mmCIF file of N, CA and C in Angstrom:
data_model
loop_
_atom_site.group_PDB
_atom_site.id
_atom_site.type_symbol
_atom_site.label_atom_id
_atom_site.label_comp_id
_atom_site.label_asym_id
_atom_site.label_seq_id
_atom_site.Cartn_x
_atom_site.Cartn_y
_atom_site.Cartn_z
ATOM 1 N N MET A 1 -31.165 12.462 -4.852
ATOM 2 C CA MET A 1 -30.181 12.051 -3.883
ATOM 3 C C MET A 1 -28.861 11.763 -4.601
ATOM 4 N N THR A 2 -27.796 12.291 -4.095
ATOM 5 C CA THR A 2 -26.482 12.060 -4.690
ATOM 6 C C THR A 2 -25.649 11.180 -3.769
ATOM 7 N N THR A 3 -24.774 10.419 -4.357
ATOM 8 C CA THR A 3 -23.869 9.591 -3.565
ATOM 9 C C THR A 3 -22.484 10.189 -3.631
ATOM 10 N N LYS A 4 -21.796 10.134 -2.524
ATOM 11 C CA LYS A 4 -20.452 10.682 -2.460
ATOM 12 C C LYS A 4 -19.460 9.635 -2.959
ATOM 13 N N GLN A 5 -18.669 9.991 -3.939
ATOM 14 C CA GLN A 5 -17.668 9.079 -4.473
ATOM 15 C C GLN A 5 -16.354 9.284 -3.754
ATOM 16 N N LYS A 6 -15.635 8.192 -3.532
ATOM 17 C CA LYS A 6 -14.332 8.285 -2.885
ATOM 18 C C LYS A 6 -13.281 8.615 -3.939
ATOM 19 N N SER A 7 -12.375 9.482 -3.569
ATOM 20 C CA SER A 7 -11.269 9.793 -4.463
ATOM 21 C C SER A 7 -9.978 9.395 -3.775
ATOM 22 N N TYR A 8 -9.028 8.938 -4.534
ATOM 23 C CA TYR A 8 -7.765 8.476 -3.984
ATOM 24 C C TYR A 8 -6.645 9.404 -4.430
ATOM 25 N N SER A 9 -5.597 9.457 -3.621
ATOM 26 C CA SER A 9 -4.569 10.456 -3.842
ATOM 27 C C SER A 9 -3.615 10.117 -4.979
ATOM 28 N N PHE A 10 -3.586 8.872 -5.440
ATOM 29 C CA PHE A 10 -2.726 8.526 -6.563
ATOM 30 C C PHE A 10 -3.237 7.267 -7.236
ATOM 31 N N LEU A 11 -2.752 6.992 -8.416
ATOM 32 C CA LEU A 11 -3.109 5.786 -9.142
ATOM 33 C C LEU A 11 -2.163 4.665 -8.753
ATOM 34 N N PHE A 12 -2.595 3.459 -8.937
ATOM 35 C CA PHE A 12 -1.798 2.305 -8.542
ATOM 36 C C PHE A 12 -0.703 1.944 -9.521
ATOM 37 N N GLY A 13 -0.912 2.140 -10.784
ATOM 38 C CA GLY A 13 0.008 1.611 -11.777
ATOM 39 C C GLY A 13 -0.231 0.112 -11.900
ATOM 40 N N ARG A 14 0.780 -0.619 -12.284
ATOM 41 C CA ARG A 14 0.654 -2.076 -12.385
ATOM 42 C C ARG A 14 0.600 -2.663 -10.980
ATOM 43 N N PHE A 15 -0.299 -3.592 -10.748
ATOM 44 C CA PHE A 15 -0.538 -4.161 -9.433
ATOM 45 C C PHE A 15 0.094 -5.555 -9.374
ATOM 46 N N VAL A 16 0.999 -5.781 -8.387
ATOM 47 C CA VAL A 16 1.740 -7.038 -8.281
ATOM 48 C C VAL A 16 1.664 -7.528 -6.842
ATOM 49 N N ILE A 17 1.476 -8.846 -6.659
ATOM 50 C CA ILE A 17 1.514 -9.446 -5.335
ATOM 51 C C ILE A 17 2.442 -10.652 -5.389
ATOM 52 N N SER A 18 3.297 -10.805 -4.383
ATOM 53 C CA SER A 18 4.236 -11.928 -4.387
ATOM 54 C C SER A 18 3.455 -13.235 -4.184
ATOM 55 N N ALA A 19 4.047 -14.334 -4.609
ATOM 56 C CA ALA A 19 3.394 -15.643 -4.499
ATOM 57 C C ALA A 19 3.154 -16.009 -3.035
ATOM 58 N N ARG A 20 4.130 -15.747 -2.177
ATOM 59 C CA ARG A 20 3.965 -16.061 -0.752
ATOM 60 C C ARG A 20 2.854 -15.234 -0.138
ATOM 61 N N ALA A 21 2.804 -13.942 -0.482
ATOM 62 C CA ALA A 21 1.752 -13.077 0.052
ATOM 63 C C ALA A 21 0.384 -13.530 -0.438
ATOM 64 N N PHE A 22 0.287 -13.915 -1.687
ATOM 65 C CA PHE A 22 -0.979 -14.377 -2.257
ATOM 66 C C PHE A 22 -1.480 -15.617 -1.527
ATOM 67 N N ASN A 23 -0.564 -16.523 -1.185
ATOM 68 C CA ASN A 23 -0.950 -17.773 -0.528
ATOM 69 C C ASN A 23 -1.181 -17.616 0.972
ATOM 70 N N CYS A 24 -0.557 -16.626 1.616
ATOM 71 C CA CYS A 24 -0.633 -16.493 3.079
ATOM 72 C C CYS A 24 -1.692 -15.509 3.561
ATOM 73 N N LEU A 25 -1.954 -14.475 2.796
ATOM 74 C CA LEU A 25 -2.801 -13.383 3.282
ATOM 75 C C LEU A 25 -4.261 -13.574 2.915
ATOM 76 N N ASN A 26 -5.134 -12.981 3.723
ATOM 77 C CA ASN A 26 -6.541 -12.920 3.396
ATOM 78 C C ASN A 26 -6.710 -11.819 2.352
ATOM 79 N N LEU A 27 -7.177 -12.153 1.167
ATOM 80 C CA LEU A 27 -7.215 -11.192 0.063
ATOM 81 C C LEU A 27 -8.212 -10.055 0.276
ATOM 82 N N LEU A 28 -9.252 -10.280 1.065
ATOM 83 C CA LEU A 28 -10.166 -9.191 1.384
ATOM 84 C C LEU A 28 -9.445 -8.143 2.236
ATOM 85 N N ASP A 29 -8.630 -8.592 3.179
ATOM 86 C CA ASP A 29 -7.846 -7.662 3.996
ATOM 87 C C ASP A 29 -6.817 -6.913 3.143
ATOM 88 N N VAL A 30 -6.265 -7.592 2.150
ATOM 89 C CA VAL A 30 -5.316 -6.946 1.228
ATOM 90 C C VAL A 30 -6.029 -5.850 0.436
ATOM 91 N N TYR A 31 -7.224 -6.134 -0.012
ATOM 92 C CA TYR A 31 -8.000 -5.153 -0.767
ATOM 93 C C TYR A 31 -8.283 -3.903 0.077
ATOM 94 N N VAL A 32 -8.743 -4.105 1.310
ATOM 95 C CA VAL A 32 -9.038 -2.978 2.199
ATOM 96 C C VAL A 32 -7.764 -2.185 2.497
ATOM 97 N N ALA A 33 -6.656 -2.889 2.725
ATOM 98 C CA ALA A 33 -5.387 -2.221 2.996
ATOM 99 C C ALA A 33 -4.913 -1.420 1.783
ATOM 100 N N THR A 34 -5.165 -1.936 0.598
ATOM 101 C CA THR A 34 -4.778 -1.235 -0.626
ATOM 102 C C THR A 34 -5.553 0.071 -0.767
ATOM 103 N N LEU A 35 -6.830 0.052 -0.437
ATOM 104 C CA LEU A 35 -7.618 1.285 -0.471
ATOM 105 C C LEU A 35 -7.114 2.278 0.572
ATOM 106 N N ARG A 36 -6.745 1.783 1.759
ATOM 107 C CA ARG A 36 -6.199 2.653 2.801
ATOM 108 C C ARG A 36 -4.861 3.236 2.351
ATOM 109 N N HIS A 37 -4.038 2.410 1.714
ATOM 110 C CA HIS A 37 -2.740 2.858 1.190
ATOM 111 C C HIS A 37 -2.936 3.972 0.164
ATOM 112 N N ALA A 38 -3.889 3.780 -0.725
ATOM 113 C CA ALA A 38 -4.133 4.760 -1.788
ATOM 114 C C ALA A 38 -4.676 6.069 -1.250
ATOM 115 N N SER A 39 -5.430 6.008 -0.161
ATOM 116 C CA SER A 39 -6.024 7.225 0.380
ATOM 117 C C SER A 39 -5.064 8.023 1.243
ATOM 118 N N GLY A 40 -3.915 7.421 1.590
ATOM 119 C CA GLY A 40 -2.941 8.117 2.417
ATOM 120 C C GLY A 40 -3.177 7.972 3.905
ATOM 121 N N ARG A 41 -4.120 7.109 4.319
ATOM 122 C CA ARG A 41 -4.429 6.939 5.743
ATOM 123 C C ARG A 41 -3.648 5.802 6.389
ATOM 124 N N ALA A 42 -2.757 5.160 5.665
ATOM 125 C CA ALA A 42 -2.008 4.024 6.185
ATOM 126 C C ALA A 42 -0.752 4.494 6.911
ATOM 127 N N VAL A 43 -0.145 3.580 7.669
ATOM 128 C CA VAL A 43 1.068 3.889 8.422
ATOM 129 C C VAL A 43 2.278 3.759 7.512
ATOM 130 N N PRO A 44 3.010 4.855 7.253
ATOM 131 C CA PRO A 44 4.166 4.771 6.354
ATOM 132 C C PRO A 44 5.331 4.047 7.016
ATOM 133 N N VAL A 45 6.086 3.307 6.213
ATOM 134 C CA VAL A 45 7.264 2.601 6.692
ATOM 135 C C VAL A 45 8.490 3.480 6.560
ATOM 136 N N CYS A 46 8.581 4.232 5.471
ATOM 137 C CA CYS A 46 9.774 5.044 5.247
ATOM 138 C C CYS A 46 9.825 6.194 6.245
ATOM 139 N N PRO A 47 11.019 6.529 6.716
ATOM 140 C CA PRO A 47 11.145 7.592 7.722
ATOM 141 C C PRO A 47 10.819 8.958 7.139
ATOM 142 N N LEU A 48 10.491 9.878 8.034
ATOM 143 C CA LEU A 48 10.215 11.255 7.614
ATOM 144 C C LEU A 48 11.522 11.969 7.302
ATOM 145 N N ASP A 49 11.439 12.963 6.466
ATOM 146 C CA ASP A 49 12.638 13.747 6.184
ATOM 147 C C ASP A 49 12.929 14.671 7.381
ATOM 148 N N PRO A 50 14.090 15.321 7.425
ATOM 149 C CA PRO A 50 14.471 16.133 8.583
ATOM 150 C C PRO A 50 13.468 17.224 8.962
ATOM 151 N N SER A 51 12.702 17.712 8.008
ATOM 152 C CA SER A 51 11.729 18.770 8.319
ATOM 153 C C SER A 51 10.469 18.200 8.958
ATOM 154 N N GLY A 52 10.362 16.857 9.040
ATOM 155 C CA GLY A 52 9.203 16.224 9.657
ATOM 156 C C GLY A 52 8.065 15.951 8.701
ATOM 157 N N LYS A 53 8.294 16.181 7.417
ATOM 158 C CA LYS A 53 7.252 15.956 6.422
ATOM 159 C C LYS A 53 7.508 14.654 5.683
ATOM 160 N N LYS A 54 6.417 14.041 5.220
ATOM 161 C CA LYS A 54 6.565 12.839 4.412
ATOM 162 C C LYS A 54 7.128 13.224 3.051
ATOM 163 N N PRO A 55 7.967 12.367 2.450
ATOM 164 C CA PRO A 55 8.475 12.665 1.115
ATOM 165 C C PRO A 55 7.322 12.738 0.110
ATOM 166 N N SER A 56 7.425 13.615 -0.842
ATOM 167 C CA SER A 56 6.365 13.754 -1.836
ATOM 168 C C SER A 56 6.667 12.890 -3.049
ATOM 169 N N PHE A 57 5.634 12.652 -3.846
ATOM 170 C CA PHE A 57 5.833 11.876 -5.067
ATOM 171 C C PHE A 57 6.673 12.650 -6.072
ATOM 172 N N LYS A 58 6.712 13.966 -5.937
ATOM 173 C CA LYS A 58 7.536 14.761 -6.841
ATOM 174 C C LYS A 58 9.010 14.421 -6.678
ATOM 175 N N ALA A 59 9.378 13.953 -5.487
ATOM 176 C CA ALA A 59 10.769 13.591 -5.213
ATOM 177 C C ALA A 59 11.083 12.176 -5.706
ATOM 178 N N ARG A 60 10.110 11.512 -6.298
ATOM 179 C CA ARG A 60 10.279 10.148 -6.820
ATOM 180 C C ARG A 60 10.638 9.154 -5.710
ATOM 181 N N CYS A 61 10.080 9.341 -4.546
ATOM 182 C CA CYS A 61 10.312 8.450 -3.413
ATOM 183 C C CYS A 61 9.251 7.350 -3.431
ATOM 184 N N ARG A 62 9.618 6.146 -3.050
ATOM 185 C CA ARG A 62 8.637 5.072 -2.940
ATOM 186 C C ARG A 62 7.734 5.334 -1.741
ATOM 187 N N ASN A 63 6.465 5.027 -1.903
ATOM 188 C CA ASN A 63 5.509 5.117 -0.811
ATOM 189 C C ASN A 63 5.289 3.707 -0.289
ATOM 190 N N THR A 64 5.774 3.422 0.916
ATOM 191 C CA THR A 64 5.660 2.096 1.508
ATOM 192 C C THR A 64 4.868 2.193 2.802
ATOM 193 N N THR A 65 3.837 1.341 2.931
ATOM 194 C CA THR A 65 3.032 1.310 4.138
ATOM 195 C C THR A 65 2.959 -0.111 4.669
ATOM 196 N N THR A 66 2.739 -0.230 5.970
ATOM 197 C CA THR A 66 2.664 -1.539 6.606
ATOM 198 C C THR A 66 1.237 -1.820 7.067
ATOM 199 N N HIS A 67 0.852 -3.091 6.982
ATOM 200 C CA HIS A 67 -0.510 -3.514 7.313
ATOM 201 C C HIS A 67 -0.465 -4.899 7.945
ATOM 202 N N ARG A 68 -1.570 -5.309 8.567
ATOM 203 C CA ARG A 68 -1.727 -6.669 9.083
ATOM 204 C C ARG A 68 -3.070 -7.204 8.620
ATOM 205 N N ASP A 69 -3.095 -8.497 8.269
ATOM 206 C CA ASP A 69 -4.369 -9.104 7.906
ATOM 207 C C ASP A 69 -5.052 -9.614 9.167
ATOM 208 N N ARG A 70 -6.207 -10.253 9.035
ATOM 209 C CA ARG A 70 -7.002 -10.683 10.198
ATOM 210 C C ARG A 70 -6.317 -11.748 11.039
ATOM 211 N N HIS A 71 -5.280 -12.394 10.496
ATOM 212 C CA HIS A 71 -4.537 -13.408 11.243
ATOM 213 C C HIS A 71 -3.270 -12.838 11.867
ATOM 214 N N GLY A 72 -3.046 -11.537 11.694
ATOM 215 C CA GLY A 72 -1.887 -10.884 12.281
ATOM 216 C C GLY A 72 -0.633 -10.927 11.427
ATOM 217 N N THR A 73 -0.739 -11.428 10.203
ATOM 218 C CA THR A 73 0.411 -11.485 9.305
ATOM 219 C C THR A 73 0.702 -10.094 8.762
ATOM 220 N N GLU A 74 1.934 -9.634 8.967
ATOM 221 C CA GLU A 74 2.317 -8.296 8.520
ATOM 222 C C GLU A 74 2.698 -8.324 7.038
ATOM 223 N N PHE A 75 2.224 -7.336 6.297
ATOM 224 C CA PHE A 75 2.605 -7.194 4.892
ATOM 225 C C PHE A 75 2.784 -5.732 4.560
ATOM 226 N N TRP A 76 3.524 -5.507 3.495
ATOM 227 C CA TRP A 76 3.832 -4.155 3.043
ATOM 228 C C TRP A 76 3.225 -3.924 1.673
ATOM 229 N N ILE A 77 2.786 -2.699 1.450
ATOM 230 C CA ILE A 77 2.337 -2.256 0.130
ATOM 231 C C ILE A 77 3.272 -1.130 -0.277
ATOM 232 N N GLN A 78 3.875 -1.272 -1.450
ATOM 233 C CA GLN A 78 4.887 -0.314 -1.899
ATOM 234 C C GLN A 78 4.547 0.172 -3.303
ATOM 235 N N THR A 79 4.415 1.493 -3.439
ATOM 236 C CA THR A 79 4.175 2.098 -4.744
ATOM 237 C C THR A 79 5.429 2.854 -5.152
ATOM 238 N N GLU A 80 5.875 2.611 -6.357
ATOM 239 C CA GLU A 80 7.071 3.273 -6.881
ATOM 240 C C GLU A 80 6.836 4.775 -7.000
ATOM 241 N N GLY A 81 7.901 5.540 -6.942
ATOM 242 C CA GLY A 81 7.812 7.000 -7.005
ATOM 243 C C GLY A 81 7.211 7.518 -8.294
ATOM 244 N N ASP A 82 7.404 6.794 -9.393
ATOM 245 C CA ASP A 82 6.830 7.238 -10.664
ATOM 246 C C ASP A 82 5.423 6.678 -10.882
ATOM 247 N N LEU A 83 4.878 6.007 -9.850
ATOM 248 C CA LEU A 83 3.519 5.447 -9.852
ATOM 249 C C LEU A 83 3.313 4.365 -10.908
ATOM 250 N N SER A 84 4.397 3.745 -11.356
ATOM 251 C CA SER A 84 4.279 2.732 -12.395
ATOM 252 C C SER A 84 3.848 1.371 -11.863
ATOM 253 N N GLN A 85 4.112 1.093 -10.587
ATOM 254 C CA GLN A 85 3.825 -0.236 -10.056
ATOM 255 C C GLN A 85 3.563 -0.172 -8.555
ATOM 256 N N THR A 86 2.616 -0.972 -8.097
ATOM 257 C CA THR A 86 2.338 -1.165 -6.669
ATOM 258 C C THR A 86 2.552 -2.630 -6.360
ATOM 259 N N THR A 87 3.383 -2.917 -5.346
ATOM 260 C CA THR A 87 3.752 -4.290 -5.001
ATOM 261 C C THR A 87 3.293 -4.601 -3.585
ATOM 262 N N ILE A 88 2.706 -5.784 -3.415
ATOM 263 C CA ILE A 88 2.325 -6.281 -2.087
ATOM 264 C C ILE A 88 3.204 -7.474 -1.790
ATOM 265 N N ARG A 89 3.846 -7.440 -0.611
ATOM 266 C CA ARG A 89 4.693 -8.570 -0.205
ATOM 267 C C ARG A 89 4.667 -8.686 1.295
ATOM 268 N N LEU A 90 5.024 -9.859 1.794
ATOM 269 C CA LEU A 90 5.125 -10.055 3.219
ATOM 270 C C LEU A 90 6.288 -9.227 3.757
ATOM 271 N N ALA A 91 6.211 -8.808 5.010
ATOM 272 C CA ALA A 91 7.238 -7.940 5.583
ATOM 273 C C ALA A 91 8.602 -8.634 5.608
ATOM 274 N N ASP A 92 8.627 -9.951 5.776
ATOM 275 C CA ASP A 92 9.908 -10.643 5.819
ATOM 276 C C ASP A 92 10.504 -10.920 4.432
ATOM 277 N N GLU A 93 9.804 -10.551 3.375
ATOM 278 C CA GLU A 93 10.312 -10.705 2.017
ATOM 279 C C GLU A 93 11.099 -9.472 1.552
ATOM 280 N N CYS A 94 11.071 -8.407 2.316
ATOM 281 C CA CYS A 94 11.698 -7.156 1.874
ATOM 282 C C CYS A 94 13.161 -7.131 2.193
#
């Protein structure tokens, strides 16, 4: 019997969470949202380009997605275009 391993579309780089987000958010929800962000199934915050396509990492664009924890607190996960760092912060901190 073989198990199917999940693969993610990019690496996280250095992982950073703001102090307010760390104290306000449910960390299990942050973990699940981070996996969704990495897989590309999350809701992007940045607008689409004129052709209707999402910007690619080749263009060095930040990948920003929005999420909510179990208490309804909105937070953003942002990965830099060069994949060096992923930051989690509350939506009102941006």
